[in-house]
Amino acid sequence: MPRFDKTGPQGMGPRTGKGLGQCISSSNKKQSLADRKQELEKELNNIKKEEAELIQEK
């Protein structure tokens, strides 16, 4: 949260830095990591789905 105005990094909104900045407290870090893990798992599933579709097209 640059300038501590809840705008997040580059003005993109809160929690857009994925807990990597100075604003994260130790009590929130665990939840932030869990949230990030969930986002990455969703992204990986989307990649696998796209890969499967490309394989079927051959």
mmCIF file with all atom_site columns, N, CA and C in Angstrom:
data_model
loop_
_atom_site.group_PDB
_atom_site.id
_atom_site.type_symbol
_atom_site.label_atom_id
_atom_site.label_alt_id
_atom_site.label_comp_id
_atom_site.label_asym_id
_atom_site.label_entity_id
_atom_site.label_seq_id
_atom_site.pdbx_PDB_ins_code
_atom_site.Cartn_x
_atom_site.Cartn_y
_atom_site.Cartn_z
_atom_site.occupancy
_atom_site.B_iso_or_equiv
_atom_site.pdbx_formal_charge
_atom_site.auth_seq_id
_atom_site.auth_comp_id
_atom_site.auth_asym_id
_atom_site.auth_atom_id
_atom_site.pdbx_PDB_model_num
ATOM 1   N N  . MET A 1 1  ? 0.844  -1.164  0.000   1.00 0.00 ? 1  MET A N  1
ATOM 2   C CA . MET A 1 1  ? 0.000  0.000   0.000   1.00 0.00 ? 1  MET A CA 1
ATOM 3   C C  . MET A 1 1  ? 0.896  1.237   0.000   1.00 0.00 ? 1  MET A C  1
ATOM 4   N N  . PRO A 1 2  ? 1.377  1.642   -1.140  1.00 0.00 ? 2  PRO A N  1
ATOM 5   C CA . PRO A 1 2  ? 2.170  2.865   -1.188  1.00 0.00 ? 2  PRO A CA 1
ATOM 6   C C  . PRO A 1 2  ? 1.325  4.028   -0.688  1.00 0.00 ? 2  PRO A C  1
ATOM 7   N N  . ARG A 1 3  ? 1.852  4.910   -0.014  1.00 0.00 ? 3  ARG A N  1
ATOM 8   C CA . ARG A 1 3  ? 1.162  6.093   0.522   1.00 0.00 ? 3  ARG A CA 1
ATOM 9   C C  . ARG A 1 3  ? 0.054  5.719   1.513   1.00 0.00 ? 3  ARG A C  1
ATOM 10  N N  . PHE A 1 4  ? -0.103 4.444   1.845   1.00 0.00 ? 4  PHE A N  1
ATOM 11  C CA . PHE A 1 4  ? -1.077 3.985   2.837   1.00 0.00 ? 4  PHE A CA 1
ATOM 12  C C  . PHE A 1 4  ? -2.488 4.521   2.585   1.00 0.00 ? 4  PHE A C  1
ATOM 13  N N  . ASP A 1 5  ? -2.905 4.567   1.323   1.00 0.00 ? 5  ASP A N  1
ATOM 14  C CA . ASP A 1 5  ? -4.238 5.066   0.978   1.00 0.00 ? 5  ASP A CA 1
ATOM 15  C C  . ASP A 1 5  ? -5.140 3.955   0.422   1.00 0.00 ? 5  ASP A C  1
ATOM 16  N N  . LYS A 1 6  ? -4.753 2.720   0.637   1.00 0.00 ? 6  LYS A N  1
ATOM 17  C CA . LYS A 1 6  ? -5.501 1.528   0.219   1.00 0.00 ? 6  LYS A CA 1
ATOM 18  C C  . LYS A 1 6  ? -5.652 1.406   -1.291  1.00 0.00 ? 6  LYS A C  1
ATOM 19  N N  . THR A 1 7  ? -4.735 2.015   -2.035  1.00 0.00 ? 7  THR A N  1
ATOM 20  C CA . THR A 1 7  ? -4.794 1.890   -3.487  1.00 0.00 ? 7  THR A CA 1
ATOM 21  C C  . THR A 1 7  ? -3.939 0.738   -3.988  1.00 0.00 ? 7  THR A C  1
ATOM 22  N N  . GLY A 1 8  ? -3.101 0.170   -3.152  1.00 0.00 ? 8  GLY A N  1
ATOM 23  C CA . GLY A 1 8  ? -2.261 -0.950  -3.556  1.00 0.00 ? 8  GLY A CA 1
ATOM 24  C C  . GLY A 1 8  ? -1.155 -0.524  -4.496  1.00 0.00 ? 8  GLY A C  1
ATOM 25  N N  . PRO A 1 9  ? -0.380 -1.509  -4.958  1.00 0.00 ? 9  PRO A N  1
ATOM 26  C CA . PRO A 1 9  ? 0.724  -1.211  -5.861  1.00 0.00 ? 9  PRO A CA 1
ATOM 27  C C  . PRO A 1 9  ? 0.215  -0.603  -7.169  1.00 0.00 ? 9  PRO A C  1
ATOM 28  N N  . GLN A 1 10 ? 0.826  0.419   -7.605  1.00 0.00 ? 10 GLN A N  1
ATOM 29  C CA . GLN A 1 10 ? 0.506  1.077   -8.877  1.00 0.00 ? 10 GLN A CA 1
ATOM 30  C C  . GLN A 1 10 ? -0.968 1.469   -8.964  1.00 0.00 ? 10 GLN A C  1
ATOM 31  N N  . GLY A 1 11 ? -1.605 1.694   -7.813  1.00 0.00 ? 11 GLY A N  1
ATOM 32  C CA . GLY A 1 11 ? -3.003 2.125   -7.806  1.00 0.00 ? 11 GLY A CA 1
ATOM 33  C C  . GLY A 1 11 ? -3.990 1.072   -8.262  1.00 0.00 ? 11 GLY A C  1
ATOM 34  N N  . MET A 1 12 ? -3.606 -0.182  -8.216  1.00 0.00 ? 12 MET A N  1
ATOM 35  C CA . MET A 1 12 ? -4.454 -1.258  -8.730  1.00 0.00 ? 12 MET A CA 1
ATOM 36  C C  . MET A 1 12 ? -5.402 -1.838  -7.688  1.00 0.00 ? 12 MET A C  1
ATOM 37  N N  . GLY A 1 13 ? -5.407 -1.312  -6.481  1.00 0.00 ? 13 GLY A N  1
ATOM 38  C CA . GLY A 1 13 ? -6.329 -1.794  -5.456  1.00 0.00 ? 13 GLY A CA 1
ATOM 39  C C  . GLY A 1 13 ? -5.645 -2.612  -4.382  1.00 0.00 ? 13 GLY A C  1
ATOM 40  N N  . PRO A 1 14 ? -6.338 -2.813  -3.276  1.00 0.00 ? 14 PRO A N  1
ATOM 41  C CA . PRO A 1 14 ? -5.761 -3.561  -2.175  1.00 0.00 ? 14 PRO A CA 1
ATOM 42  C C  . PRO A 1 14 ? -5.557 -5.030  -2.538  1.00 0.00 ? 14 PRO A C  1
ATOM 43  N N  . ARG A 1 15 ? -4.615 -5.665  -1.899  1.00 0.00 ? 15 ARG A N  1
ATOM 44  C CA . ARG A 1 15 ? -4.275 -7.087  -2.052  1.00 0.00 ? 15 ARG A CA 1
ATOM 45  C C  . ARG A 1 15 ? -3.791 -7.447  -3.448  1.00 0.00 ? 15 ARG A C  1
ATOM 46  N N  . THR A 1 16 ? -3.397 -6.470  -4.238  1.00 0.00 ? 16 THR A N  1
ATOM 47  C CA . THR A 1 16 ? -2.901 -6.780  -5.576  1.00 0.00 ? 16 THR A CA 1
ATOM 48  C C  . THR A 1 16 ? -1.418 -7.065  -5.566  1.00 0.00 ? 16 THR A C  1
ATOM 49  N N  . GLY A 1 17 ? -0.755 -6.814  -4.462  1.00 0.00 ? 17 GLY A N  1
ATOM 50  C CA . GLY A 1 17 ? 0.671  -7.103  -4.358  1.00 0.00 ? 17 GLY A CA 1
ATOM 51  C C  . GLY A 1 17 ? 0.952  -8.506  -3.869  1.00 0.00 ? 17 GLY A C  1
ATOM 52  N N  . LYS A 1 18 ? -0.070 -9.279  -3.607  1.00 0.00 ? 18 LYS A N  1
ATOM 53  C CA . LYS A 1 18 ? 0.035  -10.671 -3.183  1.00 0.00 ? 18 LYS A CA 1
ATOM 54  C C  . LYS A 1 18 ? 0.827  -10.833 -1.895  1.00 0.00 ? 18 LYS A C  1
ATOM 55  N N  . GLY A 1 19 ? 0.803  -9.813  -1.043  1.00 0.00 ? 19 GLY A N  1
ATOM 56  C CA . GLY A 1 19 ? 1.446  -9.920  0.255   1.00 0.00 ? 19 GLY A CA 1
ATOM 57  C C  . GLY A 1 19 ? 2.950  -9.895  0.218   1.00 0.00 ? 19 GLY A C  1
ATOM 58  N N  . LEU A 1 20 ? 3.509  -9.363  -0.841  1.00 0.00 ? 20 LEU A N  1
ATOM 59  C CA . LEU A 1 20 ? 4.955  -9.360  -0.969  1.00 0.00 ? 20 LEU A CA 1
ATOM 60  C C  . LEU A 1 20 ? 5.600  -8.074  -0.471  1.00 0.00 ? 20 LEU A C  1
ATOM 61  N N  . GLY A 1 21 ? 4.818  -7.075  -0.157  1.00 0.00 ? 21 GLY A N  1
ATOM 62  C CA . GLY A 1 21 ? 5.371  -5.789  0.268   1.00 0.00 ? 21 GLY A CA 1
ATOM 63  C C  . GLY A 1 21 ? 5.470  -5.651  1.775   1.00 0.00 ? 21 GLY A C  1
ATOM 64  N N  . GLN A 1 22 ? 5.784  -4.449  2.217   1.00 0.00 ? 22 GLN A N  1
ATOM 65  C CA . GLN A 1 22 ? 5.965  -4.171  3.633   1.00 0.00 ? 22 GLN A CA 1
ATOM 66  C C  . GLN A 1 22 ? 4.643  -4.122  4.382   1.00 0.00 ? 22 GLN A C  1
ATOM 67  N N  . CYS A 1 23 ? 3.542  -4.019  3.722   1.00 0.00 ? 23 CYS A N  1
ATOM 68  C CA . CYS A 1 23 ? 2.247  -3.856  4.383   1.00 0.00 ? 23 CYS A CA 1
ATOM 69  C C  . CYS A 1 23 ? 1.748  -5.147  5.018   1.00 0.00 ? 23 CYS A C  1
ATOM 70  N N  . ILE A 1 24 ? 2.327  -6.263  4.659   1.00 0.00 ? 24 ILE A N  1
ATOM 71  C CA . ILE A 1 24 ? 1.845  -7.537  5.188   1.00 0.00 ? 24 ILE A CA 1
ATOM 72  C C  . ILE A 1 24 ? 2.326  -7.722  6.625   1.00 0.00 ? 24 ILE A C  1
ATOM 73  N N  . SER A 1 25 ? 1.425  -8.102  7.485   1.00 0.00 ? 25 SER A N  1
ATOM 74  C CA . SER A 1 25 ? 1.811  -8.419  8.861   1.00 0.00 ? 25 SER A CA 1
ATOM 75  C C  . SER A 1 25 ? 1.964  -9.930  8.961   1.00 0.00 ? 25 SER A C  1
ATOM 76  N N  . SER A 1 26 ? 2.676  -10.385 9.962   1.00 0.00 ? 26 SER A N  1
ATOM 77  C CA . SER A 1 26 ? 2.910  -11.821 10.086  1.00 0.00 ? 26 SER A CA 1
ATOM 78  C C  . SER A 1 26 ? 1.610  -12.599 10.256  1.00 0.00 ? 26 SER A C  1
ATOM 79  N N  . SER A 1 27 ? 0.607  -11.981 10.865  1.00 0.00 ? 27 SER A N  1
ATOM 80  C CA . SER A 1 27 ? -0.668 -12.684 11.048  1.00 0.00 ? 27 SER A CA 1
ATOM 81  C C  . SER A 1 27 ? -1.421 -12.846 9.733   1.00 0.00 ? 27 SER A C  1
ATOM 82  N N  . ASN A 1 28 ? -1.197 -11.961 8.786   1.00 0.00 ? 28 ASN A N  1
ATOM 83  C CA . ASN A 1 28 ? -1.883 -12.044 7.492   1.00 0.00 ? 28 ASN A CA 1
ATOM 84  C C  . ASN A 1 28 ? -1.078 -12.792 6.443   1.00 0.00 ? 28 ASN A C  1
ATOM 85  N N  . LYS A 1 29 ? 0.199  -13.003 6.701   1.00 0.00 ? 29 LYS A N  1
ATOM 86  C CA . LYS A 1 29 ? 1.059  -13.616 5.693   1.00 0.00 ? 29 LYS A CA 1
ATOM 87  C C  . LYS A 1 29 ? 0.602  -15.033 5.348   1.00 0.00 ? 29 LYS A C  1
ATOM 88  N N  . LYS A 1 30 ? 0.220  -15.807 6.351   1.00 0.00 ? 30 LYS A N  1
ATOM 89  C CA . LYS A 1 30 ? -0.217 -17.177 6.106   1.00 0.00 ? 30 LYS A CA 1
ATOM 90  C C  . LYS A 1 30 ? -1.445 -17.205 5.199   1.00 0.00 ? 30 LYS A C  1
ATOM 91  N N  . GLN A 1 31 ? -2.415 -16.346 5.476   1.00 0.00 ? 31 GLN A N  1
ATOM 92  C CA . GLN A 1 31 ? -3.618 -16.286 4.641   1.00 0.00 ? 31 GLN A CA 1
ATOM 93  C C  . GLN A 1 31 ? -3.280 -15.792 3.243   1.00 0.00 ? 31 GLN A C  1
ATOM 94  N N  . SER A 1 32 ? -2.382 -14.825 3.158   1.00 0.00 ? 32 SER A N  1
ATOM 95  C CA . SER A 1 32 ? -1.986 -14.296 1.862   1.00 0.00 ? 32 SER A CA 1
ATOM 96  C C  . SER A 1 32 ? -1.327 -15.378 1.017   1.00 0.00 ? 32 SER A C  1
ATOM 97  N N  . LEU A 1 33 ? -0.481 -16.185 1.637   1.00 0.00 ? 33 LEU A N  1
ATOM 98  C CA . LEU A 1 33 ? 0.164  -17.281 0.915   1.00 0.00 ? 33 LEU A CA 1
ATOM 99  C C  . LEU A 1 33 ? -0.860 -18.324 0.477   1.00 0.00 ? 33 LEU A C  1
ATOM 100 N N  . ALA A 1 34 ? -1.837 -18.598 1.314   1.00 0.00 ? 34 ALA A N  1
ATOM 101 C CA . ALA A 1 34 ? -2.888 -19.553 0.953   1.00 0.00 ? 34 ALA A CA 1
ATOM 102 C C  . ALA A 1 34 ? -3.706 -19.025 -0.222  1.00 0.00 ? 34 ALA A C  1
ATOM 103 N N  . ASP A 1 35 ? -4.005 -17.734 -0.205  1.00 0.00 ? 35 ASP A N  1
ATOM 104 C CA . ASP A 1 35 ? -4.736 -17.118 -1.315  1.00 0.00 ? 35 ASP A CA 1
ATOM 105 C C  . ASP A 1 35 ? -3.929 -17.207 -2.598  1.00 0.00 ? 35 ASP A C  1
ATOM 106 N N  . ARG A 1 36 ? -2.639 -16.916 -2.502  1.00 0.00 ? 36 ARG A N  1
ATOM 107 C CA . ARG A 1 36 ? -1.768 -16.950 -3.688  1.00 0.00 ? 36 ARG A CA 1
ATOM 108 C C  . ARG A 1 36 ? -1.679 -18.366 -4.237  1.00 0.00 ? 36 ARG A C  1
ATOM 109 N N  . LYS A 1 37 ? -1.569 -19.349 -3.335  1.00 0.00 ? 37 LYS A N  1
ATOM 110 C CA . LYS A 1 37 ? -1.508 -20.747 -3.759  1.00 0.00 ? 37 LYS A CA 1
ATOM 111 C C  . LYS A 1 37 ? -2.770 -21.129 -4.523  1.00 0.00 ? 37 LYS A C  1
ATOM 112 N N  . GLN A 1 38 ? -3.917 -20.708 -4.012  1.00 0.00 ? 38 GLN A N  1
ATOM 113 C CA . GLN A 1 38 ? -5.189 -21.012 -4.665  1.00 0.00 ? 38 GLN A CA 1
ATOM 114 C C  . GLN A 1 38 ? -5.248 -20.377 -6.057  1.00 0.00 ? 38 GLN A C  1
ATOM 115 N N  . GLU A 1 39 ? -4.787 -19.142 -6.168  1.00 0.00 ? 39 GLU A N  1
ATOM 116 C CA . GLU A 1 39 ? -4.775 -18.466 -7.470  1.00 0.00 ? 39 GLU A CA 1
ATOM 117 C C  . GLU A 1 39 ? -3.872 -19.195 -8.455  1.00 0.00 ? 39 GLU A C  1
ATOM 118 N N  . LEU A 1 40 ? -2.704 -19.626 -7.995  1.00 0.00 ? 40 LEU A N  1
ATOM 119 C CA . LEU A 1 40 ? -1.773 -20.331 -8.870  1.00 0.00 ? 40 LEU A CA 1
ATOM 120 C C  . LEU A 1 40 ? -2.321 -21.692 -9.288  1.00 0.00 ? 40 LEU A C  1
ATOM 121 N N  . GLU A 1 41 ? -3.007 -22.376 -8.373  1.00 0.00 ? 41 GLU A N  1
ATOM 122 C CA . GLU A 1 41 ? -3.616 -23.663 -8.722  1.00 0.00 ? 41 GLU A CA 1
ATOM 123 C C  . GLU A 1 41 ? -4.694 -23.489 -9.786  1.00 0.00 ? 41 GLU A C  1
ATOM 124 N N  . LYS A 1 42 ? -5.488 -22.437 -9.677  1.00 0.00 ? 42 LYS A N  1
ATOM 125 C CA . LYS A 1 42 ? -6.505 -22.152 -10.699 1.00 0.00 ? 42 LYS A CA 1
ATOM 126 C C  . LYS A 1 42 ? -5.847 -21.869 -12.046 1.00 0.00 ? 42 LYS A C  1
ATOM 127 N N  . GLU A 1 43 ? -4.782 -21.080 -12.014 1.00 0.00 ? 43 GLU A N  1
ATOM 128 C CA . GLU A 1 43 ? -4.076 -20.753 -13.251 1.00 0.00 ? 43 GLU A CA 1
ATOM 129 C C  . GLU A 1 43 ? -3.490 -22.012 -13.882 1.00 0.00 ? 43 GLU A C  1
ATOM 130 N N  . LEU A 1 44 ? -2.910 -22.891 -13.057 1.00 0.00 ? 44 LEU A N  1
ATOM 131 C CA . LEU A 1 44 ? -2.354 -24.137 -13.565 1.00 0.00 ? 44 LEU A CA 1
ATOM 132 C C  . LEU A 1 44 ? -3.440 -25.014 -14.182 1.00 0.00 ? 44 LEU A C  1
ATOM 133 N N  . ASN A 1 45 ? -4.590 -25.081 -13.543 1.00 0.00 ? 45 ASN A N  1
ATOM 134 C CA . ASN A 1 45 ? -5.702 -25.862 -14.100 1.00 0.00 ? 45 ASN A CA 1
ATOM 135 C C  . ASN A 1 45 ? -6.149 -25.307 -15.445 1.00 0.00 ? 45 ASN A C  1
ATOM 136 N N  . ASN A 1 46 ? -6.178 -23.993 -15.576 1.00 0.00 ? 46 ASN A N  1
ATOM 137 C CA . ASN A 1 46 ? -6.538 -23.378 -16.859 1.00 0.00 ? 46 ASN A CA 1
ATOM 138 C C  . ASN A 1 46 ? -5.515 -23.714 -17.935 1.00 0.00 ? 46 ASN A C  1
ATOM 139 N N  . ILE A 1 47 ? -4.248 -23.722 -17.569 1.00 0.00 ? 47 ILE A N  1
ATOM 140 C CA . ILE A 1 47 ? -3.191 -24.065 -18.524 1.00 0.00 ? 47 ILE A CA 1
ATOM 141 C C  . ILE A 1 47 ? -3.334 -25.519 -18.957 1.00 0.00 ? 47 ILE A C  1
ATOM 142 N N  . LYS A 1 48 ? -3.590 -26.408 -18.002 1.00 0.00 ? 48 LYS A N  1
ATOM 143 C CA . LYS A 1 48 ? -3.762 -27.824 -18.333 1.00 0.00 ? 48 LYS A CA 1
ATOM 144 C C  . LYS A 1 48 ? -4.964 -28.034 -19.251 1.00 0.00 ? 48 LYS A C  1
ATOM 145 N N  . LYS A 1 49 ? -6.040 -27.302 -18.990 1.00 0.00 ? 49 LYS A N  1
ATOM 146 C CA . LYS A 1 49 ? -7.238 -27.405 -19.826 1.00 0.00 ? 49 LYS A CA 1
ATOM 147 C C  . LYS A 1 49 ? -6.932 -26.938 -21.248 1.00 0.00 ? 49 LYS A C  1
ATOM 148 N N  . GLU A 1 50 ? -6.239 -25.816 -21.364 1.00 0.00 ? 50 GLU A N  1
ATOM 149 C CA . GLU A 1 50 ? -5.883 -25.294 -22.682 1.00 0.00 ? 50 GLU A CA 1
ATOM 150 C C  . GLU A 1 50 ? -4.960 -26.262 -23.412 1.00 0.00 ? 50 GLU A C  1
ATOM 151 N N  . GLU A 1 51 ? -4.022 -26.853 -22.682 1.00 0.00 ? 51 GLU A N  1
ATOM 152 C CA . GLU A 1 51 ? -3.109 -27.827 -23.276 1.00 0.00 ? 51 GLU A CA 1
ATOM 153 C C  . GLU A 1 51 ? -3.878 -29.038 -23.803 1.00 0.00 ? 51 GLU A C  1
ATOM 154 N N  . ALA A 1 52 ? -4.836 -29.528 -23.019 1.00 0.00 ? 52 ALA A N  1
ATOM 155 C CA . ALA A 1 52 ? -5.638 -30.681 -23.433 1.00 0.00 ? 52 ALA A CA 1
ATOM 156 C C  . ALA A 1 52 ? -6.439 -30.366 -24.695 1.00 0.00 ? 52 ALA A C  1
ATOM 157 N N  . GLU A 1 53 ? -6.968 -29.155 -24.774 1.00 0.00 ? 53 GLU A N  1
ATOM 158 C CA . GLU A 1 53 ? -7.719 -28.747 -25.962 1.00 0.00 ? 53 GLU A CA 1
ATOM 159 C C  . GLU A 1 53 ? -6.820 -28.703 -27.191 1.00 0.00 ? 53 GLU A C  1
ATOM 160 N N  . LEU A 1 54 ? -5.595 -28.232 -27.020 1.00 0.00 ? 54 LEU A N  1
ATOM 161 C CA . LEU A 1 54 ? -4.661 -28.182 -28.145 1.00 0.00 ? 54 LEU A CA 1
ATOM 162 C C  . LEU A 1 54 ? -4.279 -29.585 -28.607 1.00 0.00 ? 54 LEU A C  1
ATOM 163 N N  . ILE A 1 55 ? -4.132 -30.497 -27.670 1.00 0.00 ? 55 ILE A N  1
ATOM 164 C CA . ILE A 1 55 ? -3.785 -31.876 -28.018 1.00 0.00 ? 55 ILE A CA 1
ATOM 165 C C  . ILE A 1 55 ? -4.928 -32.526 -28.789 1.00 0.00 ? 55 ILE A C  1
ATOM 166 N N  . GLN A 1 56 ? -6.172 -32.244 -28.401 1.00 0.00 ? 56 GLN A N  1
ATOM 167 C CA . GLN A 1 56 ? -7.334 -32.823 -29.077 1.00 0.00 ? 56 GLN A CA 1
ATOM 168 C C  . GLN A 1 56 ? -7.485 -32.302 -30.495 1.00 0.00 ? 56 GLN A C  1
ATOM 169 N N  . GLU A 1 57 ? -6.994 -31.098 -30.756 1.00 0.00 ? 57 GLU A N  1
ATOM 170 C CA . GLU A 1 57 ? -7.118 -30.505 -32.091 1.00 0.00 ? 57 GLU A CA 1
ATOM 171 C C  . GLU A 1 57 ? -6.224 -31.193 -33.109 1.00 0.00 ? 57 GLU A C  1
ATOM 172 N N  . LYS A 1 58 ? -5.193 -31.875 -32.662 1.00 0.00 ? 58 LYS A N  1
ATOM 173 C CA . LYS A 1 58 ? -4.240 -32.504 -33.592 1.00 0.00 ? 58 LYS A CA 1
ATOM 174 C C  . LYS A 1 58 ? -4.812 -33.656 -34.315 1.00 0.00 ? 58 LYS A C  1
#
